[in-house]
PDB file of C-alpha atoms in Angstrom:
ATOM      1  CA  ALA A 154      48.766   2.844  -4.828  1.00 70.00           C
ATOM      2  CA  ARG A 155      46.691  -0.063  -3.420  1.00 78.00           C
ATOM      3  CA  TYR A 156      47.206  -1.996  -6.650  1.00 77.00           C
ATOM      4  CA  ILE A 157      50.976  -1.475  -6.557  1.00 77.00           C
ATOM      5  CA  LYS A 158      51.190  -2.612  -2.953  1.00 77.00           C
ATOM      6  CA  THR A 159      49.398  -5.865  -3.788  1.00 79.00           C
ATOM      7  CA  ARG A 160      52.005  -6.814  -6.443  1.00 81.00           C
ATOM      8  CA  PRO A 161      54.837  -9.089  -5.240  1.00 77.00           C
ATOM      9  CA  LYS A 162      58.168  -7.400  -4.555  1.00 82.00           C
ATOM     10  CA  GLY A 163      61.648  -8.457  -5.663  1.00 80.00           C
ATOM     11  CA  VAL A 164      60.538 -10.285  -8.806  1.00 87.00           C
ATOM     12  CA  VAL A 165      63.046  -8.924 -11.340  1.00 87.00           C
ATOM     13  CA  PRO A 166      66.705 -10.045 -10.815  1.00 89.00           C
ATOM     14  CA  ASP A 167      67.707  -6.344 -10.812  1.00 85.00           C
ATOM     15  CA  VAL A 168      66.246  -6.050  -7.310  1.00 87.00           C
ATOM     16  CA  TRP A 169      66.999  -9.500  -5.952  1.00 90.00           C
ATOM     17  CA  SER A 170      68.874  -9.875  -2.666  1.00 90.00           C
ATOM     18  CA  ARG A 171      72.677  -9.970  -2.760  1.00 89.00           C
ATOM     19  CA  GLU A 172      72.593 -13.638  -1.782  1.00 91.00           C
ATOM     20  CA  GLY A 173      70.109 -14.448  -4.531  1.00 91.00           C
ATOM     21  CA  ARG A 174      72.225 -12.702  -7.169  1.00 89.00           C
ATOM     22  CA  LYS A 175      75.304 -14.579  -5.952  1.00 89.00           C
ATOM     23  CA  VAL A 176      73.637 -17.979  -6.220  1.00 92.00           C
ATOM     24  CA  PHE A 177      72.209 -17.026  -9.611  1.00 92.00           C
ATOM     25  CA  GLY A 178      75.720 -16.110 -10.732  1.00 91.00           C
ATOM     26  CA  GLN A 179      76.977 -19.546  -9.669  1.00 91.00           C
ATOM     27  CA  VAL A 180      74.297 -21.215 -11.816  1.00 94.00           C
ATOM     28  CA  LEU A 181      75.071 -18.994 -14.829  1.00 93.00           C
ATOM     29  CA  GLY A 182      78.821 -19.533 -14.660  1.00 92.00           C
ATOM     30  CA  THR A 183      80.615 -17.893 -17.569  1.00 88.00           C
ATOM     31  CA  ASP A 184      78.677 -19.255 -20.542  1.00 88.00           C
ATOM     32  CA  LEU A 185      75.030 -19.808 -19.590  1.00 91.00           C
ATOM     33  CA  PRO A 186      72.605 -17.151 -20.901  1.00 90.00           C
ATOM     34  CA  PRO A 187      71.527 -14.489 -20.142  1.00 85.00           C
ATOM     35  CA  GLY A 188      75.241 -14.040 -19.349  1.00 74.00           C
ATOM     36  CA  PHE A 189      75.554 -10.898 -17.288  1.00 63.00           C
ATOM     37  CA  ASP A 190      77.365  -9.699 -14.177  1.00 65.00           C
ATOM     38  CA  VAL A 191      74.802 -10.370 -11.483  1.00 59.00           C
ATOM     39  CA  PHE A 192      76.248  -7.690  -9.215  1.00 57.00           C
ATOM     40  CA  SER A 193      76.720  -4.835 -11.668  1.00 61.00           C
ATOM     41  CA  HIS A 194      73.895  -5.477 -14.133  1.00 60.00           C
ATOM     42  CA  LYS A 195      70.989  -3.271 -12.972  1.00 71.00           C
ATOM     43  CA  ARG A 196      69.871  -1.768 -16.268  1.00 73.00           C
ATOM     44  CA  TRP A 197      66.263  -1.249 -15.306  1.00 77.00           C
ATOM     45  CA  LEU A 198      67.143   0.523 -12.079  1.00 79.00           C
ATOM     46  CA  ARG A 199      69.647   2.697 -13.962  1.00 79.00           C
ATOM     47  CA  GLN A 200      67.021   3.657 -16.506  1.00 78.00           C
ATOM     48  CA  TRP A 201      64.551   4.433 -13.751  1.00 81.00           C
ATOM     49  CA  HIS A 202      66.978   6.661 -11.869  1.00 83.00           C
ATOM     50  CA  ARG A 203      68.939   8.268 -14.723  1.00 80.00           C
ATOM     51  CA  ASN A 204      66.523   8.436 -17.640  1.00 80.00           C
ATOM     52  CA  CYS A 205      63.234   8.821 -15.802  1.00 83.00           C
ATOM     53  CA  GLY A 206      64.512  10.798 -12.800  1.00 86.00           C
ATOM     54  CA  GLY A 207      62.886   8.211 -10.544  1.00 87.00           C
ATOM     55  CA  GLY A 208      63.267   8.230  -6.780  1.00 88.00           C
ATOM     56  CA  TYR A 209      65.034   5.774  -4.528  1.00 84.00           C
ATOM     57  CA  SER A 210      62.384   4.991  -1.939  1.00 87.00           C
ATOM     58  CA  GLU A 211      61.198   1.389  -1.624  1.00 84.00           C
ATOM     59  CA  LEU A 212      57.709   2.268  -2.897  1.00 86.00           C
ATOM     60  CA  GLU A 213      59.010   4.238  -5.904  1.00 87.00           C
ATOM     61  CA  VAL A 214      61.392   1.452  -6.993  1.00 86.00           C
ATOM     62  CA  HIS A 215      58.662  -1.162  -6.498  1.00 85.00           C
ATOM     63  CA  ALA A 216      56.209   0.912  -8.575  1.00 86.00           C
ATOM     64  CA  ALA A 217      58.775   1.148 -11.393  1.00 84.00           C
ATOM     65  CA  MET A 218      59.301  -2.615 -11.383  1.00 84.00           C
ATOM     66  CA  VAL A 219      55.514  -3.230 -11.391  1.00 83.00           C
ATOM     67  CA  VAL A 220      55.158  -1.066 -14.510  1.00 82.00           C
ATOM     68  CA  LEU A 221      58.084  -2.935 -16.103  1.00 81.00           C
ATOM     69  CA  THR A 222      56.652  -6.417 -15.504  1.00 82.00           C
ATOM     70  CA  TYR A 223      52.907  -5.766 -15.901  1.00 80.00           C
ATOM     71  CA  SER A 224      52.647  -3.091 -18.593  1.00 80.00           C
ATOM     72  CA  GLU A 225      52.041  -3.433 -22.301  1.00 78.00           C
ATOM     73  CA  ASP A 226      54.053  -0.803 -24.184  1.00 70.00           C
ATOM     74  CA  GLU A 227      54.120   1.299 -21.007  1.00 72.00           C
ATOM     75  CA  LEU A 228      50.328   1.037 -20.650  1.00 76.00           C
ATOM     76  CA  MET A 229      48.817  -0.424 -17.499  1.00 81.00           C
ATOM     77  CA  ILE A 230      45.729  -2.246 -18.808  1.00 82.00           C
ATOM     78  CA  PRO A 231      43.129  -3.605 -16.351  1.00 80.00           C
ATOM     79  CA  TYR A 232      42.498  -7.370 -16.654  1.00 82.00           C
ATOM     80  CA  PHE A 233      45.042  -7.771 -19.462  1.00 85.00           C
ATOM     81  CA  ASP A 234      47.853  -7.476 -16.910  1.00 83.00           C
ATOM     82  CA  ILE A 235      46.666 -10.674 -15.149  1.00 84.00           C
ATOM     83  CA  PHE A 236      46.961 -12.849 -18.273  1.00 90.00           C
ATOM     84  CA  ASN A 237      49.883 -15.271 -17.977  1.00 92.00           C
ATOM     85  CA  HIS A 238      52.522 -15.813 -20.662  1.00 94.00           C
ATOM     86  CA  ARG A 239      52.808 -19.067 -22.593  1.00 94.00           C
ATOM     87  CA  ASN A 240      53.650 -19.914 -26.171  1.00 93.00           C
ATOM     88  CA  GLY A 241      53.001 -22.802 -28.541  1.00 91.00           C
ATOM     89  CA  MET A 242      49.574 -24.406 -28.612  1.00 91.00           C
ATOM     90  CA  TYR A 243      48.692 -22.663 -25.332  1.00 93.00           C
ATOM     91  CA  LEU A 244      48.790 -19.130 -26.775  1.00 93.00           C
ATOM     92  CA  ASN A 245      45.160 -18.316 -27.469  1.00 94.00           C
ATOM     93  CA  THR A 246      44.844 -14.509 -27.687  1.00 93.00           C
ATOM     94  CA  ARG A 247      45.740 -11.709 -30.035  1.00 91.00           C
ATOM     95  CA  ALA A 248      46.126  -8.079 -28.935  1.00 88.00           C
ATOM     96  CA  GLU A 249      45.781  -4.880 -30.960  1.00 86.00           C
ATOM     97  CA  ASN A 250      46.803  -1.473 -29.715  1.00 81.00           C
ATOM     98  CA  LEU A 251      44.742   1.212 -31.500  1.00 77.00           C
ATOM     99  CA  GLU A 252      46.764   4.116 -30.139  1.00 72.00           C
ATOM    100  CA  GLY A 253      44.710   6.970 -28.767  1.00 70.00           C
ATOM    101  CA  ASN A 254      41.547   4.916 -29.131  1.00 79.00           C
ATOM    102  CA  ARG A 255      41.394   1.510 -27.511  1.00 85.00           C
ATOM    103  CA  PHE A 256      43.300  -1.708 -26.724  1.00 86.00           C
ATOM    104  CA  VAL A 257      41.563  -4.813 -28.078  1.00 90.00           C
ATOM    105  CA  VAL A 258      42.162  -8.443 -27.095  1.00 91.00           C
ATOM    106  CA  THR A 259      40.530 -11.200 -29.123  1.00 93.00           C
ATOM    107  CA  ALA A 260      40.718 -14.988 -29.198  1.00 94.00           C
ATOM    108  CA  LYS A 261      43.058 -16.311 -31.921  1.00 92.00           C
ATOM    109  CA  ARG A 262      41.381 -19.755 -31.774  1.00 93.00           C
ATOM    110  CA  GLY A 263      38.545 -21.513 -29.983  1.00 94.00           C
ATOM    111  CA  ILE A 264      38.954 -21.416 -26.194  1.00 94.00           C
ATOM    112  CA  SER A 265      37.390 -24.265 -24.222  1.00 93.00           C
ATOM    113  CA  PRO A 266      35.352 -23.642 -21.040  1.00 93.00           C
ATOM    114  CA  GLY A 267      37.764 -23.462 -18.108  1.00 92.00           C
ATOM    115  CA  GLU A 268      40.835 -23.098 -20.322  1.00 94.00           C
ATOM    116  CA  GLN A 269      43.365 -20.539 -19.107  1.00 94.00           C
ATOM    117  CA  ILE A 270      43.789 -17.424 -21.232  1.00 94.00           C
ATOM    118  CA  TYR A 271      47.383 -16.786 -22.300  1.00 95.00           C
ATOM    119  CA  THR A 272      49.244 -13.964 -23.956  1.00 93.00           C
ATOM    120  CA  SER A 273      52.883 -13.872 -25.086  1.00 93.00           C
ATOM    121  CA  LEU A 274      55.858 -11.658 -24.296  1.00 90.00           C
ATOM    122  CA  ASN A 275      57.830 -12.602 -27.402  1.00 91.00           C
ATOM    123  CA  MET A 276      55.600 -14.386 -29.930  1.00 88.00           C
ATOM    124  CA  CYS A 277      52.715 -11.939 -30.134  1.00 83.00           C
ATOM    125  CA  ASN A 278      51.653  -9.621 -32.951  1.00 78.00           C
ATOM    126  CA  LEU A 279      52.773  -6.600 -30.875  1.00 76.00           C
ATOM    127  CA  CYS A 280      56.150  -7.990 -29.897  1.00 78.00           C
ATOM    128  CA  ASP A 281      58.250  -5.954 -32.364  1.00 75.00           C
ATOM    129  CA  GLY A 282      60.562  -8.637 -33.677  1.00 76.00           C
ATOM    130  CA  ARG A 283      61.219 -10.349 -30.356  1.00 84.00           C
ATOM    131  CA  GLU A 284      60.373 -13.711 -31.908  1.00 83.00           C
ATOM    132  CA  ASP A 285      63.881 -14.134 -33.378  1.00 83.00           C
ATOM    133  CA  SER A 286      66.077 -12.846 -30.566  1.00 87.00           C
ATOM    134  CA  TYR A 287      64.158 -12.739 -27.278  1.00 91.00           C
ATOM    135  CA  HIS A 288      64.258 -16.071 -25.494  1.00 94.00           C
ATOM    136  CA  THR A 289      63.619 -17.810 -22.170  1.00 96.00           C
ATOM    137  CA  PRO A 290      66.666 -16.244 -20.426  1.00 94.00           C
ATOM    138  CA  ASP A 291      65.602 -12.748 -21.533  1.00 92.00           C
ATOM    139  CA  ILE A 292      62.114 -13.255 -20.111  1.00 93.00           C
ATOM    140  CA  LEU A 293      63.654 -14.195 -16.771  1.00 93.00           C
ATOM    141  CA  LEU A 294      65.924 -11.150 -16.839  1.00 89.00           C
ATOM    142  CA  ASP A 295      63.148  -8.658 -17.661  1.00 88.00           C
ATOM    143  CA  TYR A 296      60.100 -10.223 -16.020  1.00 90.00           C
ATOM    144  CA  GLY A 297      61.491 -12.389 -13.232  1.00 90.00           C
ATOM    145  CA  PHE A 298      60.048 -15.822 -14.079  1.00 93.00           C
ATOM    146  CA  VAL A 299      60.972 -18.973 -15.982  1.00 96.00           C
ATOM    147  CA  GLU A 300      58.447 -19.573 -18.744  1.00 95.00           C
ATOM    148  CA  GLU A 301      56.742 -22.916 -19.060  1.00 94.00           C
ATOM    149  CA  LEU A 302      57.316 -25.144 -22.080  1.00 93.00           C
ATOM    150  CA  PRO A 303      57.686 -24.518 -24.952  1.00 94.00           C
ATOM    151  CA  GLN A 304      60.831 -22.440 -24.518  1.00 95.00           C
ATOM    152  CA  ARG A 305      63.401 -20.838 -26.810  1.00 95.00           C
ATOM    153  CA  TRP A 306      67.120 -21.042 -26.044  1.00 96.00           C
ATOM    154  CA  ALA A 307      70.368 -19.812 -27.601  1.00 94.00           C
ATOM    155  CA  PHE A 308      73.560 -21.552 -26.486  1.00 94.00           C
ATOM    156  CA  GLY A 309      76.240 -19.984 -28.655  1.00 91.00           C
ATOM    157  CA  PRO A 310      75.503 -20.963 -32.271  1.00 91.00           C
ATOM    158  CA  ALA A 311      72.778 -23.407 -31.192  1.00 93.00           C
ATOM    159  CA  VAL A 312      69.349 -21.718 -31.262  1.00 93.00           C
ATOM    160  CA  PHE A 313      66.189 -23.783 -30.890  1.00 93.00           C
ATOM    161  CA  GLN A 314      62.624 -24.048 -29.636  1.00 93.00           C
ATOM    162  CA  PHE A 315      61.972 -26.903 -27.258  1.00 90.00           C
ATOM    163  CA  GLY A 316      58.932 -28.461 -25.641  1.00 89.00           C
ATOM    164  CA  ASP A 317      56.080 -28.462 -28.145  1.00 86.00           C
ATOM    165  CA  LEU A 318      54.052 -31.705 -28.110  1.00 79.00           C
ATOM    166  CA  ASN A 319      52.988 -33.653 -31.185  1.00 73.00           C
ATOM    167  CA  GLU A 320      49.904 -35.846 -31.403  1.00 72.00           C
ATOM    168  CA  SER A 321      51.697 -38.890 -29.989  1.00 72.00           C
ATOM    169  CA  GLY A 322      52.877 -36.961 -26.922  1.00 72.00           C
ATOM    170  CA  LYS A 323      56.515 -36.611 -27.989  1.00 78.00           C
ATOM    171  CA  MET A 324      58.268 -33.306 -27.405  1.00 81.00           C
ATOM    172  CA  SER A 325      59.740 -31.561 -30.438  1.00 85.00           C
ATOM    173  CA  LEU A 326      62.957 -29.625 -30.722  1.00 89.00           C
ATOM    174  CA  THR A 327      62.951 -27.221 -33.638  1.00 89.00           C
ATOM    175  CA  TRP A 328      66.344 -25.920 -34.740  1.00 90.00           C
ATOM    176  CA  LEU A 329      66.208 -22.233 -35.610  1.00 90.00           C
ATOM    177  CA  ARG A 330      69.950 -22.259 -36.089  1.00 88.00           C
ATOM    178  CA  TYR A 331      72.088 -25.245 -35.269  1.00 79.00           C
ATOM    179  CA  PRO A 332      75.859 -25.768 -35.123  1.00 84.00           C
ATOM    180  CA  SER A 333      77.945 -28.598 -36.464  1.00 85.00           C
ATOM    181  CA  LYS A 334      78.392 -31.710 -34.373  1.00 87.00           C
ATOM    182  CA  ALA A 335      81.784 -30.299 -33.360  1.00 90.00           C
ATOM    183  CA  TYR A 336      79.871 -28.086 -30.891  1.00 91.00           C
ATOM    184  CA  ILE A 337      78.483 -31.098 -29.008  1.00 93.00           C
ATOM    185  CA  PRO A 338      81.358 -31.201 -26.444  1.00 94.00           C
ATOM    186  CA  SER A 339      80.726 -27.535 -25.504  1.00 94.00           C
ATOM    187  CA  LEU A 340      77.073 -28.239 -24.874  1.00 95.00           C
ATOM    188  CA  GLN A 341      77.944 -31.390 -22.928  1.00 96.00           C
ATOM    189  CA  THR A 342      80.434 -29.485 -20.758  1.00 96.00           C
ATOM    190  CA  GLU A 343      77.816 -26.908 -19.787  1.00 95.00           C
ATOM    191  CA  ARG A 344      75.202 -29.631 -19.225  1.00 95.00           C
ATOM    192  CA  ASP A 345      77.556 -31.560 -16.934  1.00 95.00           C
ATOM    193  CA  ARG A 346      78.439 -28.371 -15.013  1.00 95.00           C
ATOM    194  CA  LEU A 347      74.777 -27.689 -14.308  1.00 94.00           C
ATOM    195  CA  GLU A 348      74.109 -31.288 -13.367  1.00 93.00           C
ATOM    196  CA  ASN A 349      76.854 -31.198 -10.742  1.00 93.00           C
ATOM    197  CA  ILE A 350      75.684 -27.951  -9.100  1.00 90.00           C
ATOM    198  CA  THR A 351      74.107 -28.661  -5.743  1.00 85.00           C
ATOM    199  CA  LEU A 352      71.479 -26.085  -4.822  1.00 85.00           C
ATOM    200  CA  GLU A 353      70.851 -26.327  -1.104  1.00 82.00           C
ATOM    201  CA  LYS A 354      69.331 -23.472   0.864  1.00 80.00           C
ATOM    202  CA  LYS A 355      70.880 -23.185   4.306  1.00 80.00           C
ATOM    203  CA  SER A 356      68.648 -22.723   7.311  1.00 79.00           C
ATOM    204  CA  SER A 357      70.455 -19.423   8.019  1.00 79.00           C
ATOM    205  CA  SER A 358      69.783 -18.099   4.518  1.00 84.00           C
ATOM    206  CA  LEU A 359      67.893 -14.821   4.212  1.00 87.00           C
ATOM    207  CA  MET A 360      67.245 -15.291   0.463  1.00 90.00           C
ATOM    208  CA  PRO A 361      63.514 -14.908  -0.290  1.00 91.00           C
ATOM    209  CA  ASP A 362      61.788 -18.132  -1.247  1.00 91.00           C
ATOM    210  CA  TYR A 363      60.745 -16.651  -4.596  1.00 92.00           C
ATOM    211  CA  GLU A 364      64.338 -16.027  -5.664  1.00 93.00           C
ATOM    212  CA  TRP A 365      65.329 -19.530  -4.565  1.00 93.00           C
ATOM    213  CA  ASP A 366      62.502 -21.164  -6.480  1.00 93.00           C
ATOM    214  CA  VAL A 367      63.192 -19.200  -9.685  1.00 94.00           C
ATOM    215  CA  ILE A 368      66.941 -19.966  -9.623  1.00 94.00           C
ATOM    216  CA  ARG A 369      66.267 -23.658  -9.061  1.00 93.00           C
ATOM    217  CA  LYS A 370      63.651 -23.757 -11.829  1.00 95.00           C
ATOM    218  CA  TYR A 371      65.966 -21.956 -14.250  1.00 96.00           C
ATOM    219  CA  ARG A 372      68.797 -24.360 -13.582  1.00 95.00           C
ATOM    220  CA  ASN A 373      66.482 -27.346 -14.214  1.00 94.00           C
ATOM    221  CA  ALA A 374      65.070 -25.793 -17.377  1.00 95.00           C
ATOM    222  CA  ALA A 375      68.507 -25.036 -18.799  1.00 96.00           C
ATOM    223  CA  LEU A 376      69.686 -28.544 -17.940  1.00 94.00           C
ATOM    224  CA  LEU A 377      66.749 -30.123 -19.784  1.00 93.00           C
ATOM    225  CA  ALA A 378      67.244 -27.842 -22.793  1.00 95.00           C
ATOM    226  CA  LEU A 379      70.965 -28.611 -23.017  1.00 95.00           C
ATOM    227  CA  SER A 380      70.323 -32.343 -22.708  1.00 94.00           C
ATOM    228  CA  ALA A 381      67.721 -32.204 -25.461  1.00 92.00           C
ATOM    229  CA  ALA A 382      70.049 -30.181 -27.714  1.00 93.00           C
ATOM    230  CA  VAL A 383      72.898 -32.663 -27.309  1.00 93.00           C
ATOM    231  CA  ARG A 384      70.648 -35.605 -28.086  1.00 90.00           C
ATOM    232  CA  ALA A 385      69.145 -33.831 -31.088  1.00 89.00           C
ATOM    233  CA  LEU A 386      72.558 -32.940 -32.518  1.00 89.00           C
ATOM    234  CA  GLU A 387      73.727 -36.524 -32.099  1.00 88.00           C
ATOM    235  CA  GLN A 388      70.736 -37.619 -34.216  1.00 83.00           C
ATOM    236  CA  MET A 389      71.216 -34.945 -36.897  1.00 76.00           C
ATOM    237  CA  PRO A 390      72.829 -35.991 -40.208  1.00 71.00           C
ATOM    238  CA  GLN A 391      76.173 -34.274 -40.708  1.00 62.00           C
ATOM    239  CA  ASP A 392      75.276 -32.831 -44.104  1.00 55.00           C
ATOM    240  CA  GLU A 393      72.168 -30.903 -43.003  1.00 55.00           C
ATOM    241  CA  ASP A 394      71.935 -27.237 -44.016  1.00 53.00           C
ATOM    242  CA  PRO A 395      72.881 -25.244 -40.866  1.00 50.00           C
ATOM    243  CA  ASP A 396      70.610 -22.350 -41.860  1.00 49.00           C
ATOM    244  CA  ALA A 397      67.500 -24.488 -42.351  1.00 51.00           C
ATOM    245  CA  GLU A 398      64.756 -24.622 -39.732  1.00 49.00           C
ATOM    246  CA  LYS A 399      64.447 -28.287 -38.817  1.00 54.00           C
ATOM    247  CA  GLU A 400      61.994 -29.999 -36.475  1.00 54.00           C
ATOM    248  CA  ILE A 401      62.732 -33.375 -34.915  1.00 54.00           C
ATOM    249  CA  PHE A 402      60.771 -35.316 -32.310  1.00 51.00           C
ATOM    250  CA  ILE A 403      62.360 -36.843 -29.252  1.00 49.00           C
ATOM    251  CA  SER A 404      60.783 -39.007 -26.602  1.00 47.00           C
ATOM    252  CA  CYS A 405      61.382 -37.879 -23.007  1.00 46.00           C
ATOM    253  CA  THR A 406      63.578 -40.936 -22.358  1.00 45.00           C
ATOM    254  CA  ASP A 407      65.958 -39.822 -25.084  1.00 44.00           C
ATOM    255  CA  TYR A 408      67.280 -36.915 -23.047  1.00 44.00           C
ATOM    256  CA  MET A 409      65.895 -37.194 -19.523  1.00 48.00           C
ATOM    257  CA  GLU A 410      67.895 -40.175 -18.330  1.00 48.00           C
ATOM    258  CA  PHE A 411      69.480 -38.855 -15.172  1.00 48.00           C
ATOM    259  CA  PRO A 412      72.180 -41.204 -13.822  1.00 48.00           C
ATOM    260  CA  GLY A 413      71.730 -42.140 -10.192  1.00 49.00           C
ATOM    261  CA  TYR A 414      67.961 -41.638 -10.103  1.00 48.00           C
ATOM    262  CA  VAL A 415      65.657 -44.522  -9.188  1.00 52.00           C
ATOM    263  CA  ASP A 416      62.348 -44.321 -11.038  1.00 55.00           C
ATOM    264  CA  ASP A 417      58.885 -44.975  -9.667  1.00 54.00           C
ATOM    265  CA  ILE A 418      59.528 -44.456  -5.971  1.00 55.00           C
ATOM    266  CA  GLY A 419      55.848 -43.501  -5.790  1.00 56.00           C
ATOM    267  CA  ASP A 420      53.011 -42.454  -8.042  1.00 59.00           C
ATOM    268  CA  GLU A 421      49.452 -41.189  -7.893  1.00 58.00           C
ATOM    269  CA  LYS A 422      46.869 -41.148 -10.663  1.00 55.00           C
ATOM    270  CA  SER A 423      43.768 -39.024 -10.924  1.00 53.00           C
ATOM    271  CA  ILE A 424      41.189 -38.733 -13.661  1.00 47.00           C
ATOM    272  CA  TYR A 425      43.252 -35.866 -15.065  1.00 48.00           C
ATOM    273  CA  GLN A 426      46.923 -36.920 -14.916  1.00 59.00           C
ATOM    274  CA  GLU A 427      49.485 -39.237 -13.429  1.00 66.00           C
ATOM    275  CA  ILE A 428      52.021 -37.989 -10.873  1.00 75.00           C
ATOM    276  CA  SER A 429      55.235 -39.998 -10.393  1.00 74.00           C
ATOM    277  CA  PHE A 430      58.589 -39.470  -8.673  1.00 76.00           C
ATOM    278  CA  SER A 431      62.214 -40.530  -9.019  1.00 76.00           C
ATOM    279  CA  GLU A 432      64.944 -40.187  -6.408  1.00 75.00           C
ATOM    280  CA  ASN A 433      68.735 -39.720  -6.250  1.00 71.00           C
ATOM    281  CA  LYS A 434      69.744 -40.707  -2.708  1.00 67.00           C
ATOM    282  CA  GLU A 435      73.340 -39.519  -3.074  1.00 68.00           C
ATOM    283  CA  LYS A 436      72.152 -35.958  -3.815  1.00 60.00           C
ATOM    284  CA  ASP A 437      69.086 -36.246  -1.585  1.00 64.00           C
ATOM    285  CA  ASP A 438      67.116 -35.081  -4.635  1.00 71.00           C
ATOM    286  CA  VAL A 439      63.582 -36.017  -5.732  1.00 77.00           C
ATOM    287  CA  CYS A 440      62.092 -35.282  -9.171  1.00 74.00           C
ATOM    288  CA  MET A 441      58.356 -34.995  -9.878  1.00 71.00           C
ATOM    289  CA  TYR A 442      56.751 -35.887 -13.211  1.00 69.00           C
ATOM    290  CA  LEU A 443      53.260 -35.144 -14.555  1.00 65.00           C
ATOM    291  CA  ASP A 444      52.253 -37.680 -17.206  1.00 57.00           C
ATOM    292  CA  ASN A 445      55.903 -38.726 -17.526  1.00 58.00           C
ATOM    293  CA  THR A 446      57.068 -35.134 -18.175  1.00 58.00           C
ATOM    294  CA  LEU A 447      59.594 -33.759 -15.687  1.00 63.00           C
ATOM    295  CA  GLN A 448      58.294 -30.713 -13.757  1.00 63.00           C
ATOM    296  CA  ILE A 449      60.817 -30.053 -10.972  1.00 67.00           C
ATOM    297  CA  CYS A 450      63.667 -31.562  -8.969  1.00 67.00           C
ATOM    298  CA  GLN A 451      64.183 -30.445  -5.393  1.00 64.00           C
ATOM    299  CA  SER A 452      66.463 -31.402  -2.468  1.00 57.00           C
TER     300      SER A 452
END
């Protein structure tokens, strides 16, 4: 019980505040994944109450959500439940569930001193086919956070992985399934809609800060992914095989040119990385970059 009480509450969108679900719905619109009715979609709570016979008290609901977000195949495993999720070159562990015997976690590559240990919620050897159909929006829906780059997105027929770095520091976008160039206007429309959404938390708002931060981060992540997809499609030859997996490399400036933002309003450099900022005075919005890679924009 002490462990459950130390876990943060209200992480999964199922149990967000009404205000948080409303703002989330405004960001999603009608087409942005995960595409669900933010007021009626409470599948995990329904399963807890109907299928498991779970209670309705605050502690019981919180305990159910803790098991959902921290368990591995319904097992609560000490230490393993504190590993963070990240894919790509950051993923450095492999797990093996020897049912009825033991749960083993090993390094899948050399891990440097001080390097964070990561597991994966969709690209692991125990993920049961999630690799092909379980993406960044699904992770938010089921676990309540926006994964760091690299990410996987599906916008209609456009399915891709975005955010891996090559040796020269360029980000790659790998098409897992890509549409014809005729789909570019649809992606542009959704990108422009997100860009024009103003997220401003009123002083009278009772929405928890966690919900606000996740919604804002998801909007920024989707905007970057859409911008990258549009740019990549524009560069793609028309006669490419739409079923082929294709990797292209794009510099940040190819898709992160935000109109109205003034670059280099301030910067700091340490022995580890460079921090810089850009500003849009009309929107009262400031963006922060680490080593020229956008991290967050905030009013």
